[in-house]
PDB file of C-alpha atoms and ligand atoms in Angstrom:
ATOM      1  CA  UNK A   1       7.203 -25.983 218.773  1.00 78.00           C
ATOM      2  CA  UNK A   2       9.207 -27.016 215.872  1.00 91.00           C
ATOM      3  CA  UNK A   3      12.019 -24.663 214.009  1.00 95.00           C
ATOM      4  CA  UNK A   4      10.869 -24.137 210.231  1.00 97.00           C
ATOM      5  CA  UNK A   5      14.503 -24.364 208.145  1.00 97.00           C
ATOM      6  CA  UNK A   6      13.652 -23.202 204.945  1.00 98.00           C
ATOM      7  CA  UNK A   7      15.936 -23.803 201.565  1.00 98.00           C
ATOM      8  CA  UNK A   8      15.040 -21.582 198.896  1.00 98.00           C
ATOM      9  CA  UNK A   9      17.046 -22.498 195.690  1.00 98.00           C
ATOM     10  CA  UNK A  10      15.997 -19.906 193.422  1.00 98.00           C
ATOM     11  CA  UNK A  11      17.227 -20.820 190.096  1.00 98.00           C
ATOM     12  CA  UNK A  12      19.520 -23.098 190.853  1.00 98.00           C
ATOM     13  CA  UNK A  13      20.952 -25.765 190.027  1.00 98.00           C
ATOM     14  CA  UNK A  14      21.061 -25.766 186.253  1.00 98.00           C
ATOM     15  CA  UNK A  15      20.531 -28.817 185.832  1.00 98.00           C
ATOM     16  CA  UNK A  16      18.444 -31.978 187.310  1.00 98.00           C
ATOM     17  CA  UNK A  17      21.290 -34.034 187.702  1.00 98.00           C
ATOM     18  CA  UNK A  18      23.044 -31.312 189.887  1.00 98.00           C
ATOM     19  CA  UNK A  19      19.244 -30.842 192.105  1.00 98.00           C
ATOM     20  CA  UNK A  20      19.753 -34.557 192.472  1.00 97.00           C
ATOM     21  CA  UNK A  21      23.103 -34.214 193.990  1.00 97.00           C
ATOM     22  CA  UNK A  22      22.258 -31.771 195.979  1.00 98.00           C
ATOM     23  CA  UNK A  23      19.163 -32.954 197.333  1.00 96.00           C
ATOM     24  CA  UNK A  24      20.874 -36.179 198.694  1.00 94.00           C
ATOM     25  CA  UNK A  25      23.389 -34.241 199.991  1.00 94.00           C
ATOM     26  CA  UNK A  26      21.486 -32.511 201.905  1.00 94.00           C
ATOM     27  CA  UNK A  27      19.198 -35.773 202.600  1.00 91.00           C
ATOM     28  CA  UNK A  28      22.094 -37.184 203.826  1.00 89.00           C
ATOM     29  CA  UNK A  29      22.996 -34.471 206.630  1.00 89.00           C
ATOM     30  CA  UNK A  30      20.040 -33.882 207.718  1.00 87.00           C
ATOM     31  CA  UNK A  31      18.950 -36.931 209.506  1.00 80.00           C
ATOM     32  CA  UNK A  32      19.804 -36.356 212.651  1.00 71.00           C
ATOM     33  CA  UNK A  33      17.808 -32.995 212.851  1.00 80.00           C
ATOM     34  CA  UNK A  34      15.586 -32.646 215.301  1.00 80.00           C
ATOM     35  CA  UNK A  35      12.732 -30.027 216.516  1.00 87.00           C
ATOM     36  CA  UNK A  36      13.488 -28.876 212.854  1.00 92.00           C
ATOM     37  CA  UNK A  37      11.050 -29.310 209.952  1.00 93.00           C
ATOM     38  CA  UNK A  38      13.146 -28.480 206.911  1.00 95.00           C
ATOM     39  CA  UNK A  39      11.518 -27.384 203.612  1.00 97.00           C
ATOM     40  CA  UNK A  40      13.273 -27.639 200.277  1.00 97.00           C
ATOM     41  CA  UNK A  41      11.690 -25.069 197.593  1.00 98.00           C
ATOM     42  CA  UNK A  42      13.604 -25.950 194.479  1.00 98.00           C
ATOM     43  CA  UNK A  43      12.473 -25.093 190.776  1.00 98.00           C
ATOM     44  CA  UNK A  44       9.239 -26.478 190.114  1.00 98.00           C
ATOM     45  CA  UNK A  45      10.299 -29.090 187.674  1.00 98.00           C
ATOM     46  CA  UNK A  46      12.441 -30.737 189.768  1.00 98.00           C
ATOM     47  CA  UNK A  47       9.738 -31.156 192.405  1.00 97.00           C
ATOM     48  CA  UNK A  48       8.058 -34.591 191.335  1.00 96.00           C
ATOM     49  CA  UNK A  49      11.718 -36.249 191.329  1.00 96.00           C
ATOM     50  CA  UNK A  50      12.680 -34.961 194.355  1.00 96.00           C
ATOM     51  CA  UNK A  51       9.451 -35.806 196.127  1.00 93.00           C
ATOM     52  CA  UNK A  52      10.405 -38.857 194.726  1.00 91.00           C
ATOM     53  CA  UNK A  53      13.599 -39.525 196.311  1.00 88.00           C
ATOM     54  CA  UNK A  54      12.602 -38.143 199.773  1.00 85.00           C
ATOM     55  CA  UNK A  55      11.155 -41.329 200.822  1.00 74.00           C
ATOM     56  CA  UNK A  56      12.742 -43.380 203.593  1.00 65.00           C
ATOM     57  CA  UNK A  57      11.835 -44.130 207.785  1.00 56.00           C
ATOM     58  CA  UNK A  58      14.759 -42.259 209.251  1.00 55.00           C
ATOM     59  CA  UNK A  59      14.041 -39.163 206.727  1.00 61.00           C
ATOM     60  CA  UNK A  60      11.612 -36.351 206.656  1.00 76.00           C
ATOM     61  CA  UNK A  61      11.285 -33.196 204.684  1.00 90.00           C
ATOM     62  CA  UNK A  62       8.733 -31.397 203.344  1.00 94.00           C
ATOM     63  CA  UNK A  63       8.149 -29.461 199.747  1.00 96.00           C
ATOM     64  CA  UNK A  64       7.359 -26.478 198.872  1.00 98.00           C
ATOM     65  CA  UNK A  65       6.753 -24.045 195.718  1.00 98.00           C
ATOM     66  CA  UNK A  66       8.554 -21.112 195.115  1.00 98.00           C
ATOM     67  CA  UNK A  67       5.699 -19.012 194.155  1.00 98.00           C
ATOM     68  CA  UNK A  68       2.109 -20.144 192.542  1.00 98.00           C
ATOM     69  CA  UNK A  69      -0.108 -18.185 190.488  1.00 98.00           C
ATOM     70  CA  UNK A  70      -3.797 -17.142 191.671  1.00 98.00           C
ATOM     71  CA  UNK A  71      -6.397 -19.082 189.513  1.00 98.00           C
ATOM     72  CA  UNK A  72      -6.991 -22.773 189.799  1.00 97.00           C
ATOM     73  CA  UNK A  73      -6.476 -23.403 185.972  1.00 98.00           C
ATOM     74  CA  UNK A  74      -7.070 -22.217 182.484  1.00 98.00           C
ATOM     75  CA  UNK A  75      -5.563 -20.190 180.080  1.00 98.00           C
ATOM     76  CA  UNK A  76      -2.631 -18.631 182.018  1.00 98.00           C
ATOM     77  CA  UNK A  77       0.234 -19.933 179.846  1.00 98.00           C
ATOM     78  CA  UNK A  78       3.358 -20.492 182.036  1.00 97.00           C
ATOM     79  CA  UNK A  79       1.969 -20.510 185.675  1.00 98.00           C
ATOM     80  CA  UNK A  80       1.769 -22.962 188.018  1.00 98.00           C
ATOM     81  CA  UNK A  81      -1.753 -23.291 190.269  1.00 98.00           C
ATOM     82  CA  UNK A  82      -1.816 -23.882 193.896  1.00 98.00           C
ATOM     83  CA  UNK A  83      -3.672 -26.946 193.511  1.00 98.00           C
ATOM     84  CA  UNK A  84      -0.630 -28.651 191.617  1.00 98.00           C
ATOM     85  CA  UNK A  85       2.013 -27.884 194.119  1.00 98.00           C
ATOM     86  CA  UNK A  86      -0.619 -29.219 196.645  1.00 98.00           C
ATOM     87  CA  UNK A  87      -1.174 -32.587 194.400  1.00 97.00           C
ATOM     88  CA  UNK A  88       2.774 -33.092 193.746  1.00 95.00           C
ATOM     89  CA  UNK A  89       2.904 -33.161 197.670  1.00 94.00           C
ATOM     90  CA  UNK A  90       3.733 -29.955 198.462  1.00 97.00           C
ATOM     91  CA  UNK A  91       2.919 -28.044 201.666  1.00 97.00           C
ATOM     92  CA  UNK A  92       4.272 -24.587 201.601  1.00 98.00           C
ATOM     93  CA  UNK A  93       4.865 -21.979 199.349  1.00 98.00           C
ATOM     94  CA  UNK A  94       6.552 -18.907 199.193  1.00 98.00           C
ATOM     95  CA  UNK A  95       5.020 -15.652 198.225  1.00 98.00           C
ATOM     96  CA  UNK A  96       5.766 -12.188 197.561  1.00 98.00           C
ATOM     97  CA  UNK A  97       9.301 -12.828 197.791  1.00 98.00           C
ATOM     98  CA  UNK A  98      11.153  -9.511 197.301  1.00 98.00           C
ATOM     99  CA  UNK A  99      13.135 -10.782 193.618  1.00 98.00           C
ATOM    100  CA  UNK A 100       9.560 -11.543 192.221  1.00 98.00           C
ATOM    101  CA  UNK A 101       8.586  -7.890 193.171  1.00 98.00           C
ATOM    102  CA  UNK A 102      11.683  -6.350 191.901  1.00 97.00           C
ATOM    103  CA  UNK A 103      11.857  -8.382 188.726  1.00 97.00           C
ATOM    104  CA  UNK A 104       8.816  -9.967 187.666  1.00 97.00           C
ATOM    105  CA  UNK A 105       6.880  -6.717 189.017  1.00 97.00           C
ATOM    106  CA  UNK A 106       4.559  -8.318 191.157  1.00 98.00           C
ATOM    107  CA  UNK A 107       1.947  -6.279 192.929  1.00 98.00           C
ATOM    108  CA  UNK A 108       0.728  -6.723 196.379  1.00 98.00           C
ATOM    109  CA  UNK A 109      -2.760  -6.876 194.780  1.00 98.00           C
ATOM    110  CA  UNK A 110      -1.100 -10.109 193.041  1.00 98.00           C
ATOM    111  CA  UNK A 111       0.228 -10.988 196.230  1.00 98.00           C
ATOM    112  CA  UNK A 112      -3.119 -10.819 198.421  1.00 98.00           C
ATOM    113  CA  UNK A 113      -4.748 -12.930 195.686  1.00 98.00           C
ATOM    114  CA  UNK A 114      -1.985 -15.376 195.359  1.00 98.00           C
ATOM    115  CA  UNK A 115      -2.339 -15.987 199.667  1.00 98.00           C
ATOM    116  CA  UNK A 116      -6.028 -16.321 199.150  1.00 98.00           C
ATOM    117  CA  UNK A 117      -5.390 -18.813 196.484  1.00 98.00           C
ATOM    118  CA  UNK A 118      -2.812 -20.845 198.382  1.00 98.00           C
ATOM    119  CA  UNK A 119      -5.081 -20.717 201.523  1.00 98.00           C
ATOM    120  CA  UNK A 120      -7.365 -22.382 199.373  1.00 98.00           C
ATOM    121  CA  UNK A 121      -5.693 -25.061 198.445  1.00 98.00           C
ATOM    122  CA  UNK A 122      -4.284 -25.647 202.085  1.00 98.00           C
ATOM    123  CA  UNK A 123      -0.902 -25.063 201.137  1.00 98.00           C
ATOM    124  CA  UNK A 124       0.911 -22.812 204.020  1.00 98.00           C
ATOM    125  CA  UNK A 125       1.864 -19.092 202.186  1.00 98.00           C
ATOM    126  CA  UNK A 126       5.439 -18.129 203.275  1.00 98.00           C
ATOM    127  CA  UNK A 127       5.129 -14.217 202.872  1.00 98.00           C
ATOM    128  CA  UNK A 128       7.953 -12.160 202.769  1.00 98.00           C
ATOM    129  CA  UNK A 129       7.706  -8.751 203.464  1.00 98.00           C
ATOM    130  CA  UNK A 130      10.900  -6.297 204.086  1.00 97.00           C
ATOM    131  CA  UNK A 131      12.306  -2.822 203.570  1.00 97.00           C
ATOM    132  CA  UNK A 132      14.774  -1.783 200.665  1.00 94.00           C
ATOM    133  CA  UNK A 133      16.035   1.184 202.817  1.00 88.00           C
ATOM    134  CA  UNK A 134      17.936   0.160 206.192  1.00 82.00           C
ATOM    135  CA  UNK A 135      15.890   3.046 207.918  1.00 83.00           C
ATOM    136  CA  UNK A 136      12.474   2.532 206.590  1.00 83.00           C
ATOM    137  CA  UNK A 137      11.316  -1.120 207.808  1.00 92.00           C
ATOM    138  CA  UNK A 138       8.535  -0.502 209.714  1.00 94.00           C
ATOM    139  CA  UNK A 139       6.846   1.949 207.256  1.00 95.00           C
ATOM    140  CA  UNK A 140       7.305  -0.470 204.568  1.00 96.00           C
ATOM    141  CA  UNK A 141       6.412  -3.858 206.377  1.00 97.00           C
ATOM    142  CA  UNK A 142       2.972  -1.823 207.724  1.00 97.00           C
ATOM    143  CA  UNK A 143       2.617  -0.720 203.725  1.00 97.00           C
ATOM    144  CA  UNK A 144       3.293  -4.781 202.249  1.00 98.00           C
ATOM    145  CA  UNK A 145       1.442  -6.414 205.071  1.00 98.00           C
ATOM    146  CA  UNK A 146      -2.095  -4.090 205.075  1.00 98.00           C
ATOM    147  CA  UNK A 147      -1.967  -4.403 201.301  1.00 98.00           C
ATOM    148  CA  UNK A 148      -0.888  -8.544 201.095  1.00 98.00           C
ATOM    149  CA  UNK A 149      -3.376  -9.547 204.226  1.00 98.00           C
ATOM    150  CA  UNK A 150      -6.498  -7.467 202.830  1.00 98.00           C
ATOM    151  CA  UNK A 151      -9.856  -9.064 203.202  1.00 98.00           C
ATOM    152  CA  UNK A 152      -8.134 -12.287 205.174  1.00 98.00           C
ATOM    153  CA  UNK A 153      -9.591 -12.968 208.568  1.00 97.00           C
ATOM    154  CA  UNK A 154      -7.126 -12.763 211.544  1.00 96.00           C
ATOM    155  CA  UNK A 155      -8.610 -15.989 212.562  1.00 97.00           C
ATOM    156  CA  UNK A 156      -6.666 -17.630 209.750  1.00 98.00           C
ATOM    157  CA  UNK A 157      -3.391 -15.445 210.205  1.00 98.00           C
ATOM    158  CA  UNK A 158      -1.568 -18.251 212.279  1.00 97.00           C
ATOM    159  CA  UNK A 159      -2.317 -20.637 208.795  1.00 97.00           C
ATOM    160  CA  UNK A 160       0.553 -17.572 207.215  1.00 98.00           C
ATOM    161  CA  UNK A 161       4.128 -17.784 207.642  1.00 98.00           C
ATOM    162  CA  UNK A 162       6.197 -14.622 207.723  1.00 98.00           C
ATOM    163  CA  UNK A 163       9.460 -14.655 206.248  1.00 98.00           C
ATOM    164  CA  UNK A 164      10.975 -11.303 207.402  1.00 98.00           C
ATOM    165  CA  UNK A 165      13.517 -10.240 204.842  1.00 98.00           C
ATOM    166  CA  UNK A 166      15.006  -7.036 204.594  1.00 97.00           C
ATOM    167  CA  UNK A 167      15.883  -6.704 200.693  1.00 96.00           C
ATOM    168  CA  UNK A 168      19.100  -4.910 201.078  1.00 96.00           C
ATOM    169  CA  UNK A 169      20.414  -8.222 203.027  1.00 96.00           C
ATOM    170  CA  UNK A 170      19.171 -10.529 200.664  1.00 97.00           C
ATOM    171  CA  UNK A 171      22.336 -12.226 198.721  1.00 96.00           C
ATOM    172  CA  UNK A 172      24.377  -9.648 199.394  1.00 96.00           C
ATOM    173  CA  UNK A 173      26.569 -10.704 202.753  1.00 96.00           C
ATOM    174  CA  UNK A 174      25.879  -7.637 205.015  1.00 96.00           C
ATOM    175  CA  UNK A 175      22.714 -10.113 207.266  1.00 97.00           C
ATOM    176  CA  UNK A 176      20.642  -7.797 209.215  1.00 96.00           C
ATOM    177  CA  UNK A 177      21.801  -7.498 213.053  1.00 97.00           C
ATOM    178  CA  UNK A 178      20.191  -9.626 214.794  1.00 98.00           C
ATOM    179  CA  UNK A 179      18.889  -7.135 217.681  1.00 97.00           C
ATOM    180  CA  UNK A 180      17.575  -4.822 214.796  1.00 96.00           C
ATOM    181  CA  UNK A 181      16.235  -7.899 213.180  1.00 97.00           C
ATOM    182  CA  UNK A 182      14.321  -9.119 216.550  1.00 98.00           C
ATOM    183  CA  UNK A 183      12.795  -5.353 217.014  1.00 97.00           C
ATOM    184  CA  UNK A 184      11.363  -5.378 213.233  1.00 97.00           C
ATOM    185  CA  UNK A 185      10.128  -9.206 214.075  1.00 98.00           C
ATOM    186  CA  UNK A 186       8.226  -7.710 217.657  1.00 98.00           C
ATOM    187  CA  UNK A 187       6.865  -5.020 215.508  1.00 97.00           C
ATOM    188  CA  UNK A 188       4.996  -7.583 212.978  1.00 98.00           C
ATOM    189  CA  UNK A 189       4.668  -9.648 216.066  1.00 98.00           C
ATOM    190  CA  UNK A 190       2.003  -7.429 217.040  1.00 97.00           C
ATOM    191  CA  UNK A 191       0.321  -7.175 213.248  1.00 97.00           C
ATOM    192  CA  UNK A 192      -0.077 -10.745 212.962  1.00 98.00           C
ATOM    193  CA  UNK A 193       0.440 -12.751 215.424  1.00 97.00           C
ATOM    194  CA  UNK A 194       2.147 -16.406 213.519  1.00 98.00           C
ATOM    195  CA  UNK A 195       5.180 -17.727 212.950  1.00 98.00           C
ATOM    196  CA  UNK A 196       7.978 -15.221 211.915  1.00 98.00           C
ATOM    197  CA  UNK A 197      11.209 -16.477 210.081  1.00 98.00           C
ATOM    198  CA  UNK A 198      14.722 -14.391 209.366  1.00 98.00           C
ATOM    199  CA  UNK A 199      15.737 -14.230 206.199  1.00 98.00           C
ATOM    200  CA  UNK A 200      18.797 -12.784 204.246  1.00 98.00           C
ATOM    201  CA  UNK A 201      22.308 -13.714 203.966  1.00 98.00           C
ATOM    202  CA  UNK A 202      21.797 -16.606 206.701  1.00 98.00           C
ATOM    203  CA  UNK A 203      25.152 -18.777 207.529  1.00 98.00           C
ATOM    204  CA  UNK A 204      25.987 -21.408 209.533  1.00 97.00           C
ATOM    205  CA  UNK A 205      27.581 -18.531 211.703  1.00 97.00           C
ATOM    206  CA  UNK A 206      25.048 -16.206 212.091  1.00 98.00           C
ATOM    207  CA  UNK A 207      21.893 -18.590 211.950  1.00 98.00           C
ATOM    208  CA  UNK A 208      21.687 -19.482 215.415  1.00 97.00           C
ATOM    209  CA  UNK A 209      21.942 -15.615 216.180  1.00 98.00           C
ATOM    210  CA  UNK A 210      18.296 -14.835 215.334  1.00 98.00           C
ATOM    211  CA  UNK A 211      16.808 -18.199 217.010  1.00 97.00           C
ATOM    212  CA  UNK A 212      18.020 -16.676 220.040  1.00 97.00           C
ATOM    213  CA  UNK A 213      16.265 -13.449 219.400  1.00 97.00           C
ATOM    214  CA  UNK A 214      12.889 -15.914 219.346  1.00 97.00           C
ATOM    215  CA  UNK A 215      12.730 -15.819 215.363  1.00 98.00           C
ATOM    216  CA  UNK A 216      10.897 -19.077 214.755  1.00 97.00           C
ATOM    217  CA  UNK A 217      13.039 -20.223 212.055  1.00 97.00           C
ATOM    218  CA  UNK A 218      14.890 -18.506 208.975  1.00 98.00           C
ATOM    219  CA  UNK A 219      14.521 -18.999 205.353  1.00 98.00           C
ATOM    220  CA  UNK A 220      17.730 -19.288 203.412  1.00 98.00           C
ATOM    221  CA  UNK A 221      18.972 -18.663 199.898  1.00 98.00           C
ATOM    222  CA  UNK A 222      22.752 -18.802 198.765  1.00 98.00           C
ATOM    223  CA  UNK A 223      23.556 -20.959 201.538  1.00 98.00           C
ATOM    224  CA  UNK A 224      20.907 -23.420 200.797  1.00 98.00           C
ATOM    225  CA  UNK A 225      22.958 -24.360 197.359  1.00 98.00           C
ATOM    226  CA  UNK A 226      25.887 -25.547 199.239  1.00 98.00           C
ATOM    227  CA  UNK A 227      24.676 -28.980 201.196  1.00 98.00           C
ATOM    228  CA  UNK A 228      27.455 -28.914 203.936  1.00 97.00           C
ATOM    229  CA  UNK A 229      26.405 -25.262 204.798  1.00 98.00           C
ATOM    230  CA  UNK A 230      22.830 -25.484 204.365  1.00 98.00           C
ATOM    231  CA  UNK A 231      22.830 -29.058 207.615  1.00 96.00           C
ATOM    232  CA  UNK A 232      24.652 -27.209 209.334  1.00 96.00           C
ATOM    233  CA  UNK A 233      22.275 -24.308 209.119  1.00 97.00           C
ATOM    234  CA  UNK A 234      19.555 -26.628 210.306  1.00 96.00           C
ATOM    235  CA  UNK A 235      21.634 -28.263 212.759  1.00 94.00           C
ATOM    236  CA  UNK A 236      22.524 -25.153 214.625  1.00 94.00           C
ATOM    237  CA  UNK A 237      18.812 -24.691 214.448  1.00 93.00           C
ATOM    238  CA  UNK A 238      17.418 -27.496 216.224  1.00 86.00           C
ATOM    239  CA  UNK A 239      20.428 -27.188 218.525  1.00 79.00           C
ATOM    240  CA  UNK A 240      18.769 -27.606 222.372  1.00 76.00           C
TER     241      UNK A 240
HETATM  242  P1  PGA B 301      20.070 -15.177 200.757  1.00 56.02           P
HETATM  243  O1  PGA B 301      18.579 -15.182 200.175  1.00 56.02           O
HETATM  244  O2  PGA B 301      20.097 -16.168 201.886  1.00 56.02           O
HETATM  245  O3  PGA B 301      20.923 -15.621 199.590  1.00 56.02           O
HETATM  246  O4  PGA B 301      20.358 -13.815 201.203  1.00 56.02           O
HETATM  247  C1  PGA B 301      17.486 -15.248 201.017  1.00 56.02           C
HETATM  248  C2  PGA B 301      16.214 -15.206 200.222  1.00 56.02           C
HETATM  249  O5  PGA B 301      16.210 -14.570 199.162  1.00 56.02           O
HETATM  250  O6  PGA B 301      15.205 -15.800 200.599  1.00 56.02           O
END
């Protein structure tokens, strides 16, 4: 089974010519990777160039969107369809991803539609589900994932990917233990039964911490802007 390494840039960087930079960095480092697949979600406009750039024998990652909307096409002014991540070359894309909750005030009705939608267009959904309270993860992750799975067969739940974030580790330093992290993980474990990444304030110190609690792979933010950081993140990954 392969470790999914997942770089979620967020807004960031400001401008193409600093994406560029850090996309070869990163390009660079990551060669020798192994048993890793590594996923770079940047901003969708930079994706076509990127794609572009990710060519070569020795070199493989794969694309993904940050987020997708839930109709095809049409008059939605501003979003993005499943089916054009999926034509630029994308595989993956992340949904329900805790800062488009909090500030773009995304539902989970939004959310279920936006998986069916993906599913579709056979791109992979990355969910992410977590609590905002320390004390109330499974309550909340039972809540997100009845609400964000509804009317999806469990036949098709090992085409999801869980990202298990718990908000109030999300850019903020204080990572979830991993022990606590690896109890929440058996507890969704038994939900849906898939591929189930860490995410929230991952380092290159701490990374290799939840692989050896059996998370399948982590999906990283802040550290995914520096290049250095972000190989070594994967490295420790597909460590043996
Ligand atoms: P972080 O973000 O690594 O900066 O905490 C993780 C995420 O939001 O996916």
């Amino acid at each position: 089974m392969k470790y999914l390494v997942i770089a979620n840039w967020k807004c960031n960087p400001t401008t193409l010519k600093g994406a560029k930079l850090l996309f070869r960095a990163i390009k660079k480092g990551i060669k020798k990777v192994r048993n890793t697949e590594v996923v770079i979600c940047p901003p969708f406009i930079y994706l076509p160039i990127l794609k572009s750039e990710a060519k070569g024998p020795s070199f493989a990652v794969s694309f993904g969107g940050q987020s997708c909307f839930y109709e095809e096409k049409g008059a939605f002014t501003g979003e993005i369809s499943p089916k054009m991540l999926k034509d630029l070359g994308c595989q993956y894309v992340i949904l329900g991803h805790s800062e488009r909750r909090n500030f773009l005030k995304e539902t989970d009705e939004m959310i279920n539609k936006k998986i069916k939608a993906a599913m579709e267009a056979k791109l992979k959904p990355i969910l992410c589900i977590g609590e905002k309270k320390v004390r109330n993860a499974k309550g909340a992750i039972t809540n997100q994932l009845k609400k964000d799975l509804k009317g999806i067969s469990k036949k098709d739940f090992n085409k999801i990917i869980i990202a298990y974030e718990p908000v109030w580790a999300i850019g903020t330093g204080k990572s979830c233990k991993p022990e606590r992290a690896k109890e929440t993980k058996d507890f969704i474990k038994k939900k849906i039964n898939t591929k189930i990444l860490y995410g929230g304030s991952v380092n290159s110190k701490n990374a290799r911490d939840y692989i050896k609690v059996a998370f399948d792979g982590l999906l990283v933010g802040g550290a995914s802007l520096n290049a250095k950081e972000f190989v070594k993140i994967a490295k420790s990954v597909s460590r043996p």
